[in-house]
mmCIF file of C-alpha atoms in Angstrom:
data_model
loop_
_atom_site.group_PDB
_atom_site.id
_atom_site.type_symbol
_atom_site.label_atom_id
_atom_site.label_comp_id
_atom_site.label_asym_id
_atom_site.label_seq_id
_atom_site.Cartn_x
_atom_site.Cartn_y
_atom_site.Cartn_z
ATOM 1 C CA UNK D 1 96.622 86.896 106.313
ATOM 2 C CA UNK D 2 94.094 86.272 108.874
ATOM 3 C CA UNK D 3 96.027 87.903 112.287
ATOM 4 C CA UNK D 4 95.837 91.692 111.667
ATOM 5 C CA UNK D 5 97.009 91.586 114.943
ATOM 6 C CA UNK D 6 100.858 91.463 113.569
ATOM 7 C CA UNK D 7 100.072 94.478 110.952
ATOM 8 C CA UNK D 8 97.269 96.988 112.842
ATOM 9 C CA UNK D 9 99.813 98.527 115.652
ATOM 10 C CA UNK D 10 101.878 99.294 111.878
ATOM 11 C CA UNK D 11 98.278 100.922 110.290
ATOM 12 C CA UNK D 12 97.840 103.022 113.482
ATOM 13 C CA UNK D 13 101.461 103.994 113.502
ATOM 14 C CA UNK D 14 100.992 105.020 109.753
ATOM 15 C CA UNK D 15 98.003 106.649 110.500
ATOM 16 C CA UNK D 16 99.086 108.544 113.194
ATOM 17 C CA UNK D 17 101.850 109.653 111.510
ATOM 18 C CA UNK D 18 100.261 110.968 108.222
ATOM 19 C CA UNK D 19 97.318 113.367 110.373
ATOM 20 C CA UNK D 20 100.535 114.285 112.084
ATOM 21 C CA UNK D 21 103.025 115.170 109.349
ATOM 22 C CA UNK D 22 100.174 116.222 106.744
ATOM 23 C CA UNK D 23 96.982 116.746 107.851
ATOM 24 C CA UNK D 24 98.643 118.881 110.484
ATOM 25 C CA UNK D 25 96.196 117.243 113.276
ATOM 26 C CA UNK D 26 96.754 115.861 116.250
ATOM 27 C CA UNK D 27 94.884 112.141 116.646
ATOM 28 C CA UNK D 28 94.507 109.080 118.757
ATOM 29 C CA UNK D 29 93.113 105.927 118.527
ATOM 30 C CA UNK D 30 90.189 104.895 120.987
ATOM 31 C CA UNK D 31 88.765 101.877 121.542
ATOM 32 C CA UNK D 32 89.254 98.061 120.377
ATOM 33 C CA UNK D 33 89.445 96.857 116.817
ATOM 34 C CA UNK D 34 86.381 96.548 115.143
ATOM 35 C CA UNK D 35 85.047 93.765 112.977
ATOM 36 C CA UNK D 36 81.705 95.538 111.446
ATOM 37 C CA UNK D 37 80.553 99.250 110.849
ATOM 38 C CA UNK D 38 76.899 99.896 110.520
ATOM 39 C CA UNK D 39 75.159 102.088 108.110
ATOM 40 C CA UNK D 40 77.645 104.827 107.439
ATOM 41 C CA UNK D 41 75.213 108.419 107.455
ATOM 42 C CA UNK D 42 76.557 111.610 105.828
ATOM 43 C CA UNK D 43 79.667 110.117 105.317
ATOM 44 C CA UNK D 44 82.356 110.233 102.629
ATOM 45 C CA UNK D 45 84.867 107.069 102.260
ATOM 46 C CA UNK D 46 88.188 107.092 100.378
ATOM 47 C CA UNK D 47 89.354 103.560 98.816
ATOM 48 C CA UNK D 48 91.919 102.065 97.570
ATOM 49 C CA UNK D 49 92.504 98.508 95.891
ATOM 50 C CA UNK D 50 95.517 96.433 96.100
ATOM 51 C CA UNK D 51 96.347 93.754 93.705
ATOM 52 C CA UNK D 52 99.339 91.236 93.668
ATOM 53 C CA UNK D 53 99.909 88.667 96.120
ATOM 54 C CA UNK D 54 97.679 90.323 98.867
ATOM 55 C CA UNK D 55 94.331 91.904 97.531
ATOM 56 C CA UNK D 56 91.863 93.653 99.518
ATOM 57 C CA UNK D 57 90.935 97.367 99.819
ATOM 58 C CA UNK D 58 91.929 99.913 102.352
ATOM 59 C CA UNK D 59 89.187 102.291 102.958
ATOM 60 C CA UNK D 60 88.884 105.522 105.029
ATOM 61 C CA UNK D 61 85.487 106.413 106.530
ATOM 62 C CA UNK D 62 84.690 110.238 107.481
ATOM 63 C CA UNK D 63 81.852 111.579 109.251
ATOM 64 C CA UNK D 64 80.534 114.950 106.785
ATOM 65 C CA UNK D 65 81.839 116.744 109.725
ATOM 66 C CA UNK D 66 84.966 115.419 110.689
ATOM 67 C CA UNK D 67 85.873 115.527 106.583
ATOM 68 C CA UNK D 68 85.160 119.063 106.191
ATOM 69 C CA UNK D 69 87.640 119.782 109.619
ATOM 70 C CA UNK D 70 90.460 117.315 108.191
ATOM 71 C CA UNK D 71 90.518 118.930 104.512
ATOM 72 C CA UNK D 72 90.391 122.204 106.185
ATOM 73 C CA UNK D 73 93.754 120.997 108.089
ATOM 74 C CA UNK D 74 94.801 119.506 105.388
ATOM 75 C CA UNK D 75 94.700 122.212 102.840
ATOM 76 C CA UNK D 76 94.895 124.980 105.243
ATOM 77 C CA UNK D 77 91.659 126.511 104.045
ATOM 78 C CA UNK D 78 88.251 126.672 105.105
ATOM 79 C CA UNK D 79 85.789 123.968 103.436
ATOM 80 C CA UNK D 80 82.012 124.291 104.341
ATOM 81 C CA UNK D 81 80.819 121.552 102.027
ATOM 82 C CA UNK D 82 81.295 118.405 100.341
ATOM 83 C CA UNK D 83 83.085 118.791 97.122
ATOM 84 C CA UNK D 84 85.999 118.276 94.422
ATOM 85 C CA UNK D 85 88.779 119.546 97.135
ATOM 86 C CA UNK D 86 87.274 117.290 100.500
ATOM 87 C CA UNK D 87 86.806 114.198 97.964
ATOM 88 C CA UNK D 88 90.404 114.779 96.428
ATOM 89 C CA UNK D 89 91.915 115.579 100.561
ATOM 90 C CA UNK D 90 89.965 112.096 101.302
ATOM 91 C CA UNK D 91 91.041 110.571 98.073
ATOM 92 C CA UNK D 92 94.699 111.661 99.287
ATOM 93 C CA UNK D 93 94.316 110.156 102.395
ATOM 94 C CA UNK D 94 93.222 107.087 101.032
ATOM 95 C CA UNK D 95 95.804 106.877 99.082
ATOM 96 C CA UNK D 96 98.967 107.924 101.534
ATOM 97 C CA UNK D 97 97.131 105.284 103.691
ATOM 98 C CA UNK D 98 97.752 102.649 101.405
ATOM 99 C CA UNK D 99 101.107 103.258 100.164
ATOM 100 C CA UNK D 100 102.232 103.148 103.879
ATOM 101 C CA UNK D 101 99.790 99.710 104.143
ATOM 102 C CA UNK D 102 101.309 98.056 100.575
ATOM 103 C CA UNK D 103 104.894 98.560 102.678
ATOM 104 C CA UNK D 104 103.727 96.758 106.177
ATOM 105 C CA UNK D 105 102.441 94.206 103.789
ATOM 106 C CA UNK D 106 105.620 93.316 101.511
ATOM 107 C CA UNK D 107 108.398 94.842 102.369
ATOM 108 C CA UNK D 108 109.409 96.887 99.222
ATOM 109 C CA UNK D 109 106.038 97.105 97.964
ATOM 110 C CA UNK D 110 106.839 95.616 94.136
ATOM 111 C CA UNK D 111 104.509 92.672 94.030
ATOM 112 C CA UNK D 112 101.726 94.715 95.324
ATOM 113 C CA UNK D 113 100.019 97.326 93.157
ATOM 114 C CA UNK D 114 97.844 99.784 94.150
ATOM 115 C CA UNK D 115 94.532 101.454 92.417
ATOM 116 C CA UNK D 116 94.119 104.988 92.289
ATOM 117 C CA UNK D 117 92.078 106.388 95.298
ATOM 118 C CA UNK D 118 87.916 106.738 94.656
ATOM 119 C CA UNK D 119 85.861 108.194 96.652
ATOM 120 C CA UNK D 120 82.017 107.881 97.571
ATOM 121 C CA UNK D 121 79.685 110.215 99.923
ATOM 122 C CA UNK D 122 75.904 110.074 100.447
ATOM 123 C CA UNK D 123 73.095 110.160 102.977
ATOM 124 C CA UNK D 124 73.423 106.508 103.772
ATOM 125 C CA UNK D 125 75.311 103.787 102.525
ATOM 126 C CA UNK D 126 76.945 100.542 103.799
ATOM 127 C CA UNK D 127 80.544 99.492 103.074
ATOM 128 C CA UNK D 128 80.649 95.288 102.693
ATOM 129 C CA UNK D 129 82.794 93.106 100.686
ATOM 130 C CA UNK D 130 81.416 90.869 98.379
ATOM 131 C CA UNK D 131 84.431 87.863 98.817
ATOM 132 C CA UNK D 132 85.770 86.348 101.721
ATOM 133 C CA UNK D 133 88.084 88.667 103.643
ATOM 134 C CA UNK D 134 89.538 89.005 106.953
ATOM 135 C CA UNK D 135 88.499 92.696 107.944
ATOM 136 C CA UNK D 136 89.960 95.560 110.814
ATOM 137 C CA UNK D 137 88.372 98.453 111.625
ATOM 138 C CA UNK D 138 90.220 101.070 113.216
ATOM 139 C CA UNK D 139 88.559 103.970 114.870
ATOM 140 C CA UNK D 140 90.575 107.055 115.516
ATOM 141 C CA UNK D 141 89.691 110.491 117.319
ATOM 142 C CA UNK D 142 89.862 113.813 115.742
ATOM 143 C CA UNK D 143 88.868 117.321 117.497
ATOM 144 C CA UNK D 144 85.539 117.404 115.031
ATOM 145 C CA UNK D 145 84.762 113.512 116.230
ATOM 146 C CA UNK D 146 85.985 110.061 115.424
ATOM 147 C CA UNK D 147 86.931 108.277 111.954
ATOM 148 C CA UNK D 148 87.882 104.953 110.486
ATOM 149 C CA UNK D 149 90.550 103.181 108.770
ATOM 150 C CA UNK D 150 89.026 99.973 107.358
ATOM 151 C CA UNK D 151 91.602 97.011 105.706
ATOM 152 C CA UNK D 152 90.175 94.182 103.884
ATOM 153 C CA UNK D 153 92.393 91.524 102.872
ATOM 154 C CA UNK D 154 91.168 88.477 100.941
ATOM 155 C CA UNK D 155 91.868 85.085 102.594
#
């Protein structure tokens, strides 16, 4: 699938919908598409695979800052710090995220399956595929500052 073009306003719909319904957090999406991120810096991502007739990886990426506000929605709790609850509310995310995407992607969802969410955080890190893929990056806004849902889909 090399159009995302027929499948992102679905992803932003999705994504909308699950900070609304969930995270309890109003967002919006700004900007165009992207097709790269740079270096990602005090970051955490959530992933998930897919495998079955589409594979690829949907990925969430979270500024330290904006993480620590969303799991704070999300669990209706104060968080300070990266740990076990923001990895498992970005994990979560990931994972809701993906669900939503194996739908857009085949209708009921059987012949895809999905991994279980993983998560990553450190100073600086980039996020590249090793295989071919067609790639969209969408950047949303938060109150705390902007994030990005990231589908890779092998051609």
């Amino acid at each position: 699938m090399n159009n995302f073009s027929k499948i992102s306003d679905k992803i932003i719909e999705s994504t909308l919908e699950i900070f609304t319904d969930m995270v309890m957090m109003e967002i919006s999406v700004i900007g165009e598409p992207m097709l790269r991120l740079g270096a990602l810096k005090e970051s955490i991502s959530g992933m998930i695979g897919l495998a079955g007739i589409h594979k690829g990886v949907l990925a969430v990426h979270f500024p330290k800052q904006v993480a620590l506000n969303v799991t704070s929605n999300f669990l209706g709790m104060e968080v300070e710090e990266i740990n076990v609850d923001v990895q498992d509310a970005i994990g979560e995310i990931a994972n809701m995220l993906g669900g939503n995407l194996k739908t857009i992607l085949s209708g009921q969802g059987k012949d895809i399956q999905l991994s279980l969410p993983s998560t990553i955080y450190g100073d600086e890190y980039t996020f590249t595929s090793q295989v071919d893929v067609d790639q969209i990056i969408l950047p949303f806004q938060t109150p705390a500052g902007v994030f990005y849902v990231e589908v890779e889909l092998e051609r």
